[in-house]
């Protein structure tokens, strides 16, 4: 799978890459009537992607986290709704990565997880 941030292939391949297609509704004008009918005012369709990596060594996790360090960045990825690769402006939420082990002087990190959300 070809995944790129700002045109550069990501530093490590994820083990989980799970896009979610989000409908964003206008909170003021989307309402249910007294008989339960929804009057929906959808204002946008966005993507949110859950990503997780297998154990990766310190140099790769560092490079990967630096790739996602901007306030926003361009993510190139396969989109299930578009049926092709697309580029979208994204930002990253919290990033968690418990340390797994040290081997031959290299620290490996287990299960880096993050959520990428379209701007």
mmCIF file of C-alpha atoms in Angstrom:
data_model
loop_
_atom_site.group_PDB
_atom_site.id
_atom_site.type_symbol
_atom_site.label_atom_id
_atom_site.label_comp_id
_atom_site.label_asym_id
_atom_site.label_seq_id
_atom_site.Cartn_x
_atom_site.Cartn_y
_atom_site.Cartn_z
ATOM 1 C CA UNK A 1 0.000 0.000 0.000
ATOM 2 C CA UNK A 2 1.380 3.397 -0.981
ATOM 3 C CA UNK A 3 0.799 5.946 1.802
ATOM 4 C CA UNK A 4 2.533 9.310 1.638
ATOM 5 C CA UNK A 5 2.712 12.371 3.848
ATOM 6 C CA UNK A 6 3.541 15.590 2.020
ATOM 7 C CA UNK A 7 4.623 13.527 -0.980
ATOM 8 C CA UNK A 8 7.055 11.293 0.946
ATOM 9 C CA UNK A 9 6.331 7.609 1.557
ATOM 10 C CA UNK A 10 5.638 7.018 5.261
ATOM 11 C CA UNK A 11 8.580 5.775 7.292
ATOM 12 C CA UNK A 12 6.914 2.486 8.340
ATOM 13 C CA UNK A 13 3.990 0.450 6.981
ATOM 14 C CA UNK A 14 0.955 0.268 9.282
ATOM 15 C CA UNK A 15 -0.601 -2.983 10.454
ATOM 16 C CA UNK A 16 -4.044 -1.350 10.687
ATOM 17 C CA UNK A 17 -5.334 1.345 8.353
ATOM 18 C CA UNK A 18 -9.046 1.906 8.942
ATOM 19 C CA UNK A 19 -10.785 4.806 7.162
ATOM 20 C CA UNK A 20 -14.132 6.057 8.431
ATOM 21 C CA UNK A 21 -16.384 8.203 6.268
ATOM 22 C CA UNK A 22 -17.910 10.955 8.395
ATOM 23 C CA UNK A 23 -21.014 12.990 7.607
ATOM 24 C CA UNK A 24 -20.892 16.410 9.241
ATOM 25 C CA UNK A 25 -24.297 17.954 9.863
ATOM 26 C CA UNK A 26 -25.238 21.527 10.691
ATOM 27 C CA UNK A 27 -26.036 21.303 14.405
ATOM 28 C CA UNK A 28 -28.504 24.177 14.276
ATOM 29 C CA UNK A 29 -30.557 23.118 11.269
ATOM 30 C CA UNK A 30 -30.460 19.322 11.563
ATOM 31 C CA UNK A 31 -33.428 18.399 13.758
ATOM 32 C CA UNK A 32 -36.011 15.717 14.384
ATOM 33 C CA UNK A 33 -39.641 16.698 14.222
ATOM 34 C CA UNK A 34 -42.072 15.769 16.972
ATOM 35 C CA UNK A 35 -43.148 12.697 14.956
ATOM 36 C CA UNK A 36 -39.537 11.498 14.588
ATOM 37 C CA UNK A 37 -38.770 12.584 11.021
ATOM 38 C CA UNK A 38 -35.193 13.704 10.539
ATOM 39 C CA UNK A 39 -34.621 16.972 8.695
ATOM 40 C CA UNK A 40 -30.922 16.650 7.930
ATOM 41 C CA UNK A 41 -28.612 19.388 6.764
ATOM 42 C CA UNK A 42 -25.340 17.678 5.840
ATOM 43 C CA UNK A 43 -22.604 20.243 5.306
ATOM 44 C CA UNK A 44 -19.623 18.005 4.481
ATOM 45 C CA UNK A 45 -18.333 14.461 4.105
ATOM 46 C CA UNK A 46 -14.894 13.978 5.680
ATOM 47 C CA UNK A 47 -12.481 11.140 6.418
ATOM 48 C CA UNK A 48 -11.050 9.963 9.701
ATOM 49 C CA UNK A 49 -8.439 7.208 9.663
ATOM 50 C CA UNK A 50 -7.367 5.003 12.563
ATOM 51 C CA UNK A 51 -3.781 3.880 12.040
ATOM 52 C CA UNK A 52 -1.689 1.424 14.047
ATOM 53 C CA UNK A 53 1.810 0.062 13.527
ATOM 54 C CA UNK A 54 3.511 -3.167 14.592
ATOM 55 C CA UNK A 55 6.677 -2.907 16.708
ATOM 56 C CA UNK A 56 9.050 -0.444 15.060
ATOM 57 C CA UNK A 57 12.567 0.680 16.015
ATOM 58 C CA UNK A 58 13.327 4.110 17.448
ATOM 59 C CA UNK A 59 14.705 5.653 14.210
ATOM 60 C CA UNK A 60 11.565 4.703 12.235
ATOM 61 C CA UNK A 61 9.055 5.807 14.878
ATOM 62 C CA UNK A 62 10.924 9.094 15.176
ATOM 63 C CA UNK A 63 10.809 9.647 11.403
ATOM 64 C CA UNK A 64 7.125 8.706 11.273
ATOM 65 C CA UNK A 65 6.140 11.037 14.120
ATOM 66 C CA UNK A 66 8.122 13.862 12.532
ATOM 67 C CA UNK A 67 6.247 13.311 9.249
ATOM 68 C CA UNK A 68 2.977 13.928 11.122
ATOM 69 C CA UNK A 69 4.247 16.830 13.249
ATOM 70 C CA UNK A 70 2.833 19.691 11.184
ATOM 71 C CA UNK A 71 -0.381 21.435 12.150
ATOM 72 C CA UNK A 72 -1.790 19.891 8.965
ATOM 73 C CA UNK A 73 -0.266 17.764 6.206
ATOM 74 C CA UNK A 74 -1.185 16.213 2.883
ATOM 75 C CA UNK A 75 -2.013 12.496 3.125
ATOM 76 C CA UNK A 76 -1.994 10.341 -0.016
ATOM 77 C CA UNK A 77 -3.776 7.043 0.587
ATOM 78 C CA UNK A 78 -6.230 4.522 -0.933
ATOM 79 C CA UNK A 79 -9.764 5.770 -0.275
ATOM 80 C CA UNK A 80 -12.544 3.152 -0.266
ATOM 81 C CA UNK A 81 -15.300 5.569 -1.286
ATOM 82 C CA UNK A 82 -13.332 7.197 -4.100
ATOM 83 C CA UNK A 83 -12.129 3.794 -5.303
ATOM 84 C CA UNK A 84 -8.652 5.166 -5.946
ATOM 85 C CA UNK A 85 -5.748 6.898 -4.242
ATOM 86 C CA UNK A 86 -6.540 10.450 -3.101
ATOM 87 C CA UNK A 87 -4.736 13.291 -1.358
ATOM 88 C CA UNK A 88 -6.465 15.007 1.544
ATOM 89 C CA UNK A 89 -5.430 17.647 4.055
ATOM 90 C CA UNK A 90 -5.277 15.995 7.486
ATOM 91 C CA UNK A 91 -4.226 16.584 11.059
ATOM 92 C CA UNK A 92 -3.180 14.050 13.668
ATOM 93 C CA UNK A 93 -4.694 13.609 17.115
ATOM 94 C CA UNK A 94 -3.045 12.016 20.137
ATOM 95 C CA UNK A 95 -0.258 9.567 19.378
ATOM 96 C CA UNK A 96 0.345 6.692 21.807
ATOM 97 C CA UNK A 97 3.242 4.248 21.705
ATOM 98 C CA UNK A 98 4.223 2.096 24.674
ATOM 99 C CA UNK A 99 7.851 0.997 24.693
ATOM 100 C CA UNK A 100 8.096 -2.715 23.953
ATOM 101 C CA UNK A 101 11.703 -3.759 24.383
ATOM 102 C CA UNK A 102 15.345 -2.994 23.699
ATOM 103 C CA UNK A 103 17.326 -5.294 21.416
ATOM 104 C CA UNK A 104 20.996 -4.909 20.499
ATOM 105 C CA UNK A 105 20.954 -1.354 21.814
ATOM 106 C CA UNK A 106 17.890 -0.317 19.777
ATOM 107 C CA UNK A 107 14.621 0.587 21.476
ATOM 108 C CA UNK A 108 11.527 -0.842 19.769
ATOM 109 C CA UNK A 109 8.086 0.697 20.258
ATOM 110 C CA UNK A 110 4.924 -1.414 20.291
ATOM 111 C CA UNK A 111 1.634 -0.438 18.716
ATOM 112 C CA UNK A 112 1.963 3.240 17.808
ATOM 113 C CA UNK A 113 -1.639 4.396 17.344
ATOM 114 C CA UNK A 114 -3.075 7.635 16.046
ATOM 115 C CA UNK A 115 -6.134 9.127 14.423
ATOM 116 C CA UNK A 116 -5.825 11.179 11.253
ATOM 117 C CA UNK A 117 -8.735 13.552 10.617
ATOM 118 C CA UNK A 118 -9.498 15.473 7.444
ATOM 119 C CA UNK A 119 -9.476 19.244 7.853
#
